[in-house]
C-alpha positions as MATLAB code, in Angstrom:
seq = 'ILLFPSGIVSFSSDPGDPPGEYRFEVTVRDHVSGTTATKSATVRVGETNAPLPQPKNGDALALLSDYYQHPRPRLALPTLTAFSHTPYALKKADAHGALLGFYEQVLADNPWLLPQFRERLATTTDLDERRAFALVLAYTQRNDPKFGDDLTGAASAALGAARKEPMPFPSAEPTAGGQLDLLWGRFFASGRFEPIADLAAIVQRYAPYRGKLEEFKRRSPMSKNVPPEATKDVILGSALWSLGSNAHQHPLVRSYLLALIQTGDRTPEAKAALQATLDWTPRSPASPSPRP';
ca = [
      57.874  -32.659    7.690;
      57.198  -36.261    8.642;
      55.781  -37.986    5.565;
      55.615  -41.636    6.574;
      55.155  -41.884   10.358;
      54.674  -45.322   11.890;
      51.937  -43.856   14.073;
      49.845  -40.725   14.421;
      49.152  -39.209   17.831;
      45.653  -37.871   18.406;
      43.966  -36.242   21.364;
      40.333  -35.879   22.336;
      38.650  -34.766   25.514;
      35.565  -36.280   27.123;
      32.629  -34.526   28.789;
      33.670  -33.556   32.280;
      37.365  -33.132   31.473;
      38.642  -29.803   32.829;
      38.978  -27.040   30.234;
      42.270  -25.275   29.728;
      45.594  -25.827   27.994;
      47.154  -29.272   27.607;
      50.813  -29.422   26.599;
      52.193  -32.412   24.706;
      55.776  -33.294   23.911;
      56.450  -35.859   21.202;
      59.781  -37.414   20.314;
      60.189  -39.025   16.888;
      62.980  -41.280   15.719;
      64.337  -41.562   12.177;
      64.969  -45.263   11.628;
      67.336  -44.520    8.731;
      69.699  -42.014   10.333;
      69.053  -42.980   13.937;
      68.469  -39.360   14.917;
      65.630  -38.110   17.095;
      63.711  -34.864   17.243;
      61.364  -33.496   19.881;
      58.386  -31.262   19.247;
      55.951  -29.762   21.733;
      52.443  -28.529   21.113;
      49.690  -26.974   23.195;
      46.026  -27.847   22.765;
      43.342  -25.735   24.363;
      40.157  -27.461   25.521;
      37.253  -25.030   25.630;
      34.388  -25.000   28.054;
      31.909  -25.739   25.262;
      31.870  -27.165   21.757;
      29.028  -24.886   20.643;
      29.516  -23.265   17.207;
      31.330  -19.943   17.167;
      29.727  -16.900   15.542;
      30.761  -16.280   11.958;
      33.371  -13.482   11.883;
      31.944  -10.167   10.718;
      32.724   -9.430    7.067;
      34.406  -12.835    6.870;
      34.748  -14.748    3.621;
      32.576  -17.852    3.785;
      35.249  -19.827    1.906;
      38.304  -18.419    3.700;
      38.064  -21.110    6.373;
      38.751  -23.797    3.788;
      41.968  -22.432    2.298;
      43.990  -22.123    5.504;
      42.163  -24.512    7.821;
      45.047  -26.987    7.983;
      47.243  -24.193    9.313;
      44.665  -22.880   11.786;
      42.054  -25.585   12.553;
      38.801  -24.077   13.781;
      36.218  -26.871   13.897;
      33.754  -24.733   15.853;
      33.532  -22.486   12.776;
      32.707  -25.406   10.468;
      28.942  -25.190   10.978;
      28.534  -21.393   10.717;
      30.834  -21.385    7.686;
      28.587  -23.854    5.857;
      25.596  -21.719    6.820;
      27.273  -18.616    5.403;
      28.341  -20.519    2.282;
      24.762  -21.647    1.639;
      23.777  -18.012    1.021;
      26.405  -17.414   -1.693;
      25.704  -17.790   -5.443;
      28.236  -20.616   -5.651;
      26.089  -22.757   -3.358;
      23.408  -22.962   -6.052;
      25.582  -25.178   -8.243;
      24.987  -28.907   -8.541;
      26.638  -31.311   -6.129;
      29.295  -32.445   -8.613;
      30.676  -28.890   -8.618;
      31.263  -28.971   -4.858;
      34.073  -31.517   -4.702;
      36.394  -29.368   -2.572;
      33.601  -28.497   -0.136;
      32.468  -32.114    0.231;
      36.004  -33.437    0.642;
      36.735  -30.742    3.199;
      33.700  -31.487    5.341;
      34.180  -35.233    5.104;
      37.639  -34.828    6.626;
      36.531  -32.285    9.246;
      33.603  -34.443   10.395;
      35.843  -37.517   10.523;
      38.409  -35.662   12.636;
      35.740  -34.069   14.849;
      32.898  -36.614   15.276;
      31.237  -34.371   17.868;
      30.262  -32.082   14.980;
      27.987  -34.631   13.301;
      25.084  -34.289   15.800;
      25.261  -30.505   15.410;
      25.084  -30.742   11.602;
      22.203  -33.220   11.789;
      20.347  -30.972   14.224;
      20.796  -27.947   11.962;
      19.404  -29.888    8.999;
      16.443  -30.995   11.117;
      15.584  -27.517   12.397;
      16.509  -24.928    9.786;
      13.692  -23.334    7.811;
      16.011  -21.689    5.293;
      15.816  -23.529    1.951;
      19.379  -22.749    0.851;
      20.821  -23.715    4.215;
      18.802  -26.922    4.273;
      20.133  -27.975    0.878;
      23.764  -27.245    1.815;
      23.577  -29.305    5.002;
      21.692  -32.071    3.197;
      24.391  -32.287    0.512;
      27.220  -32.420    3.037;
      25.494  -35.046    5.166;
      24.357  -37.124    2.181;
      27.940  -37.253    0.966;
      29.831  -37.659    4.227;
      27.403  -40.270    5.614;
      26.952  -42.132    2.320;
      28.233  -45.387    3.830;
      25.609  -45.338    6.602;
      22.304  -46.378    4.983;
      20.404  -45.714    8.220;
      21.628  -42.157    8.684;
      18.679  -39.764    8.682;
      16.016  -42.412    9.254;
      14.796  -40.381   12.216;
      14.430  -37.180   10.174;
      10.948  -36.101    9.147;
       9.248  -33.594    6.897;
      11.332  -31.126    4.911;
      14.635  -32.322    6.390;
      14.003  -35.917    5.335;
      12.932  -34.783    1.866;
      16.038  -32.602    1.482;
      18.357  -35.453    2.463;
      16.588  -37.770    0.032;
      16.910  -35.237   -2.773;
      20.585  -34.688   -1.993;
      21.282  -38.406   -2.221;
      19.907  -38.374   -5.769;
      22.213  -35.585   -6.932;
      25.286  -36.628   -8.955;
      28.104  -36.715   -6.411;
      31.840  -36.581   -7.262;
      32.615  -39.851   -5.511;
      36.300  -40.680   -4.931;
      38.028  -42.864   -7.517;
      41.567  -43.992   -8.299;
      40.675  -43.354  -11.955;
      38.676  -40.103  -11.918;
      36.630  -39.021  -14.902;
      35.663  -35.536  -13.668;
      37.454  -32.598  -12.107;
      35.213  -32.710   -9.049;
      36.867  -35.971   -8.028;
      40.233  -34.183   -7.955;
      38.658  -31.396   -5.907;
      37.694  -33.955   -3.255;
      41.389  -34.590   -2.653;
      42.125  -30.888   -2.350;
      39.276  -30.527    0.128;
      40.799  -33.305    2.236;
      44.206  -31.624    2.081;
      42.904  -28.202    3.112;
      41.085  -29.820    6.030;
      44.122  -31.702    7.322;
      47.398  -30.760    5.644;
      48.034  -34.476    5.243;
      50.366  -36.061    2.735;
      47.949  -38.699    1.416;
      45.747  -36.446   -0.774;
      48.820  -35.044   -2.551;
      50.221  -38.558   -2.973;
      46.874  -39.645   -4.451;
      47.004  -36.762   -6.944;
      50.565  -37.720   -7.883;
      49.401  -41.314   -8.386;
      46.723  -40.059  -10.798;
      49.400  -38.111  -12.698;
      51.472  -41.277  -13.047;
      48.487  -43.394  -14.060;
      47.295  -40.876  -16.674;
      50.670  -39.640  -17.974;
      50.624  -42.122  -20.918;
      47.491  -40.372  -22.205;
      49.181  -36.993  -22.664;
      48.217  -35.525  -26.025;
      45.183  -37.760  -26.569;
      42.812  -34.789  -26.420;
      44.634  -33.028  -29.251;
      44.607  -36.247  -31.267;
      40.865  -36.433  -30.794;
      40.391  -32.808  -31.883;
      42.331  -33.454  -35.099;
      40.012  -36.264  -36.162;
      37.854  -35.573  -39.188;
      34.998  -35.881  -38.825;
      35.155  -35.492  -35.070;
      33.005  -37.887  -33.065;
      30.439  -36.452  -30.655;
      31.590  -38.918  -28.000;
      34.862  -38.048  -26.281;
      36.933  -41.249  -25.956;
      38.094  -42.313  -22.467;
      41.761  -41.682  -23.290;
      41.002  -38.051  -24.218;
      39.086  -37.606  -20.954;
      42.103  -38.946  -19.060;
      44.294  -36.366  -20.792;
      41.900  -33.640  -19.588;
      42.044  -34.992  -16.037;
      45.847  -35.152  -16.262;
      45.987  -31.494  -17.242;
      43.636  -30.524  -14.414;
      45.672  -32.482  -11.861;
      48.926  -30.871  -13.006;
      47.416  -27.381  -13.024;
      46.011  -27.790   -9.519;
      49.294  -29.171   -8.191;
      51.282  -26.355   -9.771;
      48.909  -23.652   -8.581;
      48.752  -24.922   -5.004;
      52.486  -25.640   -4.816;
      52.965  -21.977   -5.692;
      50.629  -20.886   -2.877;
      51.312  -23.519   -0.197;
      54.907  -24.415    0.785;
      53.626  -27.654    2.307;
      52.327  -28.838   -1.081;
      55.678  -27.965   -2.625;
      57.538  -29.944    0.039;
      55.280  -32.947   -0.488;
      55.860  -32.845   -4.246;
      59.626  -32.656   -3.779;
      59.474  -35.741   -1.589;
      57.332  -37.574   -4.146;
      59.788  -36.746   -6.931;
      62.809  -37.858   -4.911;
      61.357  -41.057   -3.475;
      59.211  -43.968   -4.534;
      58.896  -45.843   -7.802;
      57.338  -43.186  -10.005;
      58.070  -43.398  -13.716;
      60.487  -40.894  -15.311;
      57.531  -39.414  -17.224;
      55.547  -38.891  -14.025;
      58.547  -37.396  -12.215;
      59.131  -34.981  -15.086;
      55.492  -33.922  -15.017;
      55.571  -33.369  -11.254;
      58.841  -31.431  -11.510;
      57.212  -29.216  -14.115;
      54.543  -28.257  -11.602;
      57.271  -26.922   -9.310;
      59.061  -25.043  -12.095;
      55.850  -23.438  -13.383;
      54.654  -20.076  -12.054;
      50.918  -19.480  -12.577;
      50.198  -16.238  -14.407;
      46.422  -16.350  -14.617;
      43.558  -18.878  -14.519;
      43.893  -19.090  -18.303;
      47.577  -20.102  -18.149;
      48.335  -23.500  -19.683;
      48.853  -26.530  -17.492;
      52.468  -27.099  -16.395;
      54.279  -29.281  -18.927;
      57.833  -30.594  -18.900;
];
């Protein structure tokens, strides 16, 4: 695992490039030990970038959980279509943090997908599908105020409505679980270190607020307004639970957490909390958050 590379190699093909397999060999050098390692990889360029058909009896969300291990960008569009017809798709935008983070990363890594997503929004007559594509595009293109100016009718209205929904926008100091889910969506779309490092940074930033929720509950009379420090304790617990659960399921997350514990300038309290996520084995969704 290469956590802090000085550069990242990327590859893209242009229209007219011959399809087939392209083999790459990369040599990396460890500036500390002076050792080198060589890795080869094969990339297949297809004859078309048209969306693939959704696998029969396939889980609409299965693509997300193992995408970083088996990237399939040509399934991104049909997967969102299939997802739009599930009950979960009816939830408000702030409940779709993982989905929005996932598609933001996939569209950034595969810019050729954006015209296809825009075209599907412009042409679909299915209300559920239209809303799903509008939400994804409203979120992922939020920094482009002119995006969608050429849309008309129902597509334009759907994009406008999506922009008004409460989105779980990224923040270094999150106040809602959906903002943590954005980071997990980015990880599942890429397998990159940064989203896990960002979650660990939130753990460090919020570790001093451990126990503030219980303090708030013991107040008499209890205020109707939850104080910010109690909210941060809730977010801390959610971050630790998600790290522990995913470290149990994904060896890559576990490796990243080990590196974060062993390196950097994290506080002893934060390191203990992160270590607890590795020592904790989830038993059920109702299991308590990992605690040192």
